[in-house]
Backbone atoms as SQL, in Angstrom:
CREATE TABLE atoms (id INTEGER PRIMARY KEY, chain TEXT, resi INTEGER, resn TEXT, atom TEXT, x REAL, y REAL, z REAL);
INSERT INTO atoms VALUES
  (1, 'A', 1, 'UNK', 'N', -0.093, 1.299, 15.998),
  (2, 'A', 1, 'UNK', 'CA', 0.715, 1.883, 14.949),
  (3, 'A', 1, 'UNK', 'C', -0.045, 3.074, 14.365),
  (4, 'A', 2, 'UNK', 'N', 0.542, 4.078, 14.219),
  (5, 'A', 2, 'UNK', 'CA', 0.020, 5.379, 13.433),
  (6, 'A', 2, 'UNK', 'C', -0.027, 5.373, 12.584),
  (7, 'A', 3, 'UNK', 'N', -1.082, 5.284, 11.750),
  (8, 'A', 3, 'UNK', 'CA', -0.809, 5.543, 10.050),
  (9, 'A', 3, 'UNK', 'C', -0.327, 6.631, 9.343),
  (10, 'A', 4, 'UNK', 'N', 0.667, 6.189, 8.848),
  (11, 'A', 4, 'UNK', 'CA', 1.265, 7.459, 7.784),
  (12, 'A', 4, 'UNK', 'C', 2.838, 7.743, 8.729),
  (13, 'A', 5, 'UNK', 'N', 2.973, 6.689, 9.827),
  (14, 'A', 5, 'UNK', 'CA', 4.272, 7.238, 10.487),
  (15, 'A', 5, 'UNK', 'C', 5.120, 6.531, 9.931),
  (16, 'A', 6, 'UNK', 'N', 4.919, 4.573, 9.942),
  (17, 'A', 6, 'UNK', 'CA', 5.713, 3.412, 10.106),
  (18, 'A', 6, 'UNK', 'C', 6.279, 3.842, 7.783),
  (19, 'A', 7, 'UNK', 'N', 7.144, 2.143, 7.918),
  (20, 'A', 7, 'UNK', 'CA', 7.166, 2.483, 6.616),
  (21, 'A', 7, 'UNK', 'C', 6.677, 1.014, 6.384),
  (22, 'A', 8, 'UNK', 'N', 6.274, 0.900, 4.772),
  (23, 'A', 8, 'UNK', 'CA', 5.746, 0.313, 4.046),
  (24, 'A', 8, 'UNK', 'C', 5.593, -1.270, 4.532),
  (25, 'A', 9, 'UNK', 'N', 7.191, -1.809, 4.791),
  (26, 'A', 9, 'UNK', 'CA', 7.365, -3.460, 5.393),
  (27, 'A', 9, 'UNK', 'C', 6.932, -3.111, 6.599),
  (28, 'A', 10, 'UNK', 'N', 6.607, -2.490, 7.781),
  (29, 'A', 10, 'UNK', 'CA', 6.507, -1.884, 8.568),
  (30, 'A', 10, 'UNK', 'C', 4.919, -2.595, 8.653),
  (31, 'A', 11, 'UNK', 'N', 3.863, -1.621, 7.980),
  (32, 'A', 11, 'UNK', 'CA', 2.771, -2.492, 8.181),
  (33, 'A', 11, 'UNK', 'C', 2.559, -3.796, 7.125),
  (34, 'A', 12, 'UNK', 'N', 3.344, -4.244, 6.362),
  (35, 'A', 12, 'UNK', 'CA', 3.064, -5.371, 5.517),
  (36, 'A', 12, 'UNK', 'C', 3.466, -6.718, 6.889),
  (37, 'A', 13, 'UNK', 'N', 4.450, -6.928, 7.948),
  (38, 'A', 13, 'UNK', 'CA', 4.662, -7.677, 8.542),
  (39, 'A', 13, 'UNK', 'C', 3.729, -7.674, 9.359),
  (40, 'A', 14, 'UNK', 'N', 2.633, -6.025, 9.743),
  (41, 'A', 14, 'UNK', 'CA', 1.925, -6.456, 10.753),
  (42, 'A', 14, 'UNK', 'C', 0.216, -6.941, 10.377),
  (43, 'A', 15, 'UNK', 'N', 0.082, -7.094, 8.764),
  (44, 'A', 15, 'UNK', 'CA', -0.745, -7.367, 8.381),
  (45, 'A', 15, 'UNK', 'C', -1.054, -8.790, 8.636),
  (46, 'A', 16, 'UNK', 'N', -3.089, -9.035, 8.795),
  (47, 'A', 16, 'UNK', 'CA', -3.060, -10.699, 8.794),
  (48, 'A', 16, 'UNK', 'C', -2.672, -11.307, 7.421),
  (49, 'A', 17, 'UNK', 'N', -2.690, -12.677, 7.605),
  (50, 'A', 17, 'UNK', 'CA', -2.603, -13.186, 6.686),
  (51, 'A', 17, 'UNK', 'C', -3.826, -13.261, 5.887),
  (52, 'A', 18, 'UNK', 'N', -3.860, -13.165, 4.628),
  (53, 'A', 18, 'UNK', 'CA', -5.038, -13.082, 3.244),
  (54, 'A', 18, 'UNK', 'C', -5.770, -11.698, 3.941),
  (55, 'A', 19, 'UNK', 'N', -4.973, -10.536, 4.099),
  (56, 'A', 19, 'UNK', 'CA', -5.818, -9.159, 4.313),
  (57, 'A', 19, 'UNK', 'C', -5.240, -8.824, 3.596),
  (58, 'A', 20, 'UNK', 'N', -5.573, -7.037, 3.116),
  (59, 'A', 20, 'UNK', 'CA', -5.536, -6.245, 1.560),
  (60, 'A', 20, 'UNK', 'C', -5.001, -4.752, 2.572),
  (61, 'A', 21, 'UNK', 'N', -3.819, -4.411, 1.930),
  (62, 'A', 21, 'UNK', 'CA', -2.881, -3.327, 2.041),
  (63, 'A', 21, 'UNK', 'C', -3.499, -2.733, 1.060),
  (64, 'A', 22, 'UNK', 'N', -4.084, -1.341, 1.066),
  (65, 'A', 22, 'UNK', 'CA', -4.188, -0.210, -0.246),
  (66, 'A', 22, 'UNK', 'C', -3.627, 0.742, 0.118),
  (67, 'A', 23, 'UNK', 'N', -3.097, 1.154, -1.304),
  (68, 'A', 23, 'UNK', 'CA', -2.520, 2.166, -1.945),
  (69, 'A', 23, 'UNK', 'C', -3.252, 3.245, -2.698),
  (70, 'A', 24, 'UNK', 'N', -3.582, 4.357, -2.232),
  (71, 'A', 24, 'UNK', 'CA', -3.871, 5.229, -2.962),
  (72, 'A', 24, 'UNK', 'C', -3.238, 5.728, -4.473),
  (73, 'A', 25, 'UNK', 'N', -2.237, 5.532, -4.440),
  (74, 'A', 25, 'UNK', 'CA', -1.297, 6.459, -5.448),
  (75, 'A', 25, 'UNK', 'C', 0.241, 5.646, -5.616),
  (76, 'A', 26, 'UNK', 'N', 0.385, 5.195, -6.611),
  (77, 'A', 26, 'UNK', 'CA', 1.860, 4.807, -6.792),
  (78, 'A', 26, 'UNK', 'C', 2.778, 5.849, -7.919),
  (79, 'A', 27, 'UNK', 'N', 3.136, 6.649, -7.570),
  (80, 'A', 27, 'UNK', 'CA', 3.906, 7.400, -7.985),
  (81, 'A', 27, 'UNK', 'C', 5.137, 7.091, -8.639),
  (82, 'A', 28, 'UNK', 'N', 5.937, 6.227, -7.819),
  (83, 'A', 28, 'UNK', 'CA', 7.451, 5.517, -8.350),
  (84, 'A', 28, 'UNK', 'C', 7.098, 4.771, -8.969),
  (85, 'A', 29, 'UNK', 'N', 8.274, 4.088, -9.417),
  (86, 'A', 29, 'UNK', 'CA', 8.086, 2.347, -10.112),
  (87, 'A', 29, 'UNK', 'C', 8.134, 1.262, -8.218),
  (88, 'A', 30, 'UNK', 'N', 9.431, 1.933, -7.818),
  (89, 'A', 30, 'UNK', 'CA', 9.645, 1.231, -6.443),
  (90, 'A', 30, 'UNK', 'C', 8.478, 0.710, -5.196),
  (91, 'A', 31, 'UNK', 'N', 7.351, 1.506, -5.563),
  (92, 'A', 31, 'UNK', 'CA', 6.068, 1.286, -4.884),
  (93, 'A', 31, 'UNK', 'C', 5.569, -0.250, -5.516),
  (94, 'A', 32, 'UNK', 'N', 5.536, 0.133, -6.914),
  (95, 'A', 32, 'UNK', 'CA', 4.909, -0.662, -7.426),
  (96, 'A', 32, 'UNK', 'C', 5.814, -2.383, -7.427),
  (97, 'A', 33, 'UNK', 'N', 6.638, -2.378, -7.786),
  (98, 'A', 33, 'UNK', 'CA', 7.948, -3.848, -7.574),
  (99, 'A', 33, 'UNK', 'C', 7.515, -4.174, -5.783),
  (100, 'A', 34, 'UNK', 'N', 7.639, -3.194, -5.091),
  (101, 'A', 34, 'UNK', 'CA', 7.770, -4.159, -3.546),
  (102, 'A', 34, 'UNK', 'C', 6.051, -4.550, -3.652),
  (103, 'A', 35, 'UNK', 'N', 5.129, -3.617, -3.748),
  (104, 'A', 35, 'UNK', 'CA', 3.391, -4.403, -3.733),
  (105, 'A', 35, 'UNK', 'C', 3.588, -5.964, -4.675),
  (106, 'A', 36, 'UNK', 'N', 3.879, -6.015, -5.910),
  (107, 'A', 36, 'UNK', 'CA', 4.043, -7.120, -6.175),
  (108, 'A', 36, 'UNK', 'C', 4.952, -8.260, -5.653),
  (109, 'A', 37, 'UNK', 'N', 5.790, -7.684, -5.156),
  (110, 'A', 37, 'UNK', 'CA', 6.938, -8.842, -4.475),
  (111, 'A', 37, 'UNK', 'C', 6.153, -9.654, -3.145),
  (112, 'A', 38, 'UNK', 'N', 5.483, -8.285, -2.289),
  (113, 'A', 38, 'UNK', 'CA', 4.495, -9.018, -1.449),
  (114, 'A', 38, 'UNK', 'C', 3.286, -10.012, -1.874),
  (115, 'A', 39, 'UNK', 'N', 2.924, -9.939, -2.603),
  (116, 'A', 39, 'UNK', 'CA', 2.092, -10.361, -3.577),
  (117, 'A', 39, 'UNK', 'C', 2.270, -11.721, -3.900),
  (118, 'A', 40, 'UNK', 'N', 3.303, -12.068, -4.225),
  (119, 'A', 40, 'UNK', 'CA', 3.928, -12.408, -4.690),
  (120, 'A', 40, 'UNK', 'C', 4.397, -13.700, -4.288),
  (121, 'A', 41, 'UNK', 'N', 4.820, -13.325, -2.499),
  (122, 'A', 41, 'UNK', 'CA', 5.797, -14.214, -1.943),
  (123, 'A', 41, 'UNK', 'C', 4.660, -14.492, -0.713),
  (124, 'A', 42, 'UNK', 'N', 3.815, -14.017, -0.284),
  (125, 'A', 42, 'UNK', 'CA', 3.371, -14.031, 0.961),
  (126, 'A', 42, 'UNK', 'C', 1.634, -14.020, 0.728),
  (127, 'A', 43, 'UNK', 'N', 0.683, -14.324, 1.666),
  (128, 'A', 43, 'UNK', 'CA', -0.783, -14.803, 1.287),
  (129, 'A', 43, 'UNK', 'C', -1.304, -13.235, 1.332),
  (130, 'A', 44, 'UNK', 'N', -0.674, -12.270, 1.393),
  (131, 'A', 44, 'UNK', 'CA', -0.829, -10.774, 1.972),
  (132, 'A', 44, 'UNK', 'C', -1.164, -9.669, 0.307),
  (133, 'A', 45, 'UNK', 'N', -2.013, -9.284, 0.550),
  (134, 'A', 45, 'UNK', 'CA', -2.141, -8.486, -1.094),
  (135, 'A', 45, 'UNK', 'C', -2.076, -7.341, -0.763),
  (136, 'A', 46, 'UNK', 'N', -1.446, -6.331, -1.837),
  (137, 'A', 46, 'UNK', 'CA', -1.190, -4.856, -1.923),
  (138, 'A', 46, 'UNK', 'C', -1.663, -4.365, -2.790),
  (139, 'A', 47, 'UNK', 'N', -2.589, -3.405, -3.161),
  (140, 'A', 47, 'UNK', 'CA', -3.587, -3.163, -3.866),
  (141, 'A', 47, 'UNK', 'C', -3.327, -1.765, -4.356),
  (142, 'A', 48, 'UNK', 'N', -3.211, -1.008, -5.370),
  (143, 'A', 48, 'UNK', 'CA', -2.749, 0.289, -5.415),
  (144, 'A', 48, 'UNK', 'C', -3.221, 1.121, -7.164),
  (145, 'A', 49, 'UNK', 'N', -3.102, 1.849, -7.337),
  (146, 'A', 49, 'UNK', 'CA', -3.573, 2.802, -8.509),
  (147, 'A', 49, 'UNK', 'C', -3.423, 4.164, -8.174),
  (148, 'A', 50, 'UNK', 'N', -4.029, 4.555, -9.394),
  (149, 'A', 50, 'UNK', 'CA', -3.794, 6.248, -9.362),
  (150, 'A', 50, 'UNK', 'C', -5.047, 7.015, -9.262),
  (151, 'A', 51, 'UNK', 'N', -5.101, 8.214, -8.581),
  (152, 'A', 51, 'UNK', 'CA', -6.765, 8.564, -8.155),
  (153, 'A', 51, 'UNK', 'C', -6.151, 9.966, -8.606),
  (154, 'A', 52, 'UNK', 'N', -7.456, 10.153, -8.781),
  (155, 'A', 52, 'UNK', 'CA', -7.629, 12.133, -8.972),
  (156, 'A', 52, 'UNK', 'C', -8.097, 12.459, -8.328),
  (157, 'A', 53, 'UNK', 'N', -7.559, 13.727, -7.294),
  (158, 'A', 53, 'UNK', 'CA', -7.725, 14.651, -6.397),
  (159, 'A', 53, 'UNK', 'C', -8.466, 15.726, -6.826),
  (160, 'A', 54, 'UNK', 'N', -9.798, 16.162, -6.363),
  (161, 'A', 54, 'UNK', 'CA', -10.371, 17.201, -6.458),
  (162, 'A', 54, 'UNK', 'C', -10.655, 17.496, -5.530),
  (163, 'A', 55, 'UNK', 'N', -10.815, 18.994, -5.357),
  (164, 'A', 55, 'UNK', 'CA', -11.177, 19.623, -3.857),
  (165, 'A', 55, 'UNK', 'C', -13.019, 19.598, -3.627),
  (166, 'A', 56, 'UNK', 'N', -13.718, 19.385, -4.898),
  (167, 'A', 56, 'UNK', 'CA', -15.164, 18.686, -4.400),
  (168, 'A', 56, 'UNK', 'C', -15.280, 17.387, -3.651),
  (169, 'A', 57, 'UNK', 'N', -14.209, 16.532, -3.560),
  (170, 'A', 57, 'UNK', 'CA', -14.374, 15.476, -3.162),
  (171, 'A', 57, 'UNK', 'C', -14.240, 15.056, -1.503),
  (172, 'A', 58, 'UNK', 'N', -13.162, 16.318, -1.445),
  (173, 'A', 58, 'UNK', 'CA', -13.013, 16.660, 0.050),
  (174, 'A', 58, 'UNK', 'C', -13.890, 17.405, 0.972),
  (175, 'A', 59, 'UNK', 'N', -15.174, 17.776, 0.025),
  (176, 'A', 59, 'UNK', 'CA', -16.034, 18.633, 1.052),
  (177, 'A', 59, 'UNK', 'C', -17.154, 17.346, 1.070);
């Protein structure tokens, strides 16, 4: 699977069980409701917050 192609349930079904999905950036609310629903319902955790982008960080 390519990262950044599939969508979200996409790699949550192909995750093991008790492994950690991160999230860089939750922008919507909708990001945030499905990470907890997984969370939630399944041994599978989604992990996510908000980061600051600086271009020192990229060199």
């Amino acid at each position: 699977m390519t990262f950044g192609k599939s969508s979200f349930q996409a790699y949550v079904k192909r995750m093991a069980p008790n492994s950690f999905y991160l999230r860089a950036v939750h922008i919507s609310p909708l990001p945030v409701v499905r990470g907890l629903w997984v969370n939630l319902t399944s041994g599978k955790k989604v992990i996510g917050g908000a980061s600051k982008e600086n271009a020192e960080d990229l060199t």
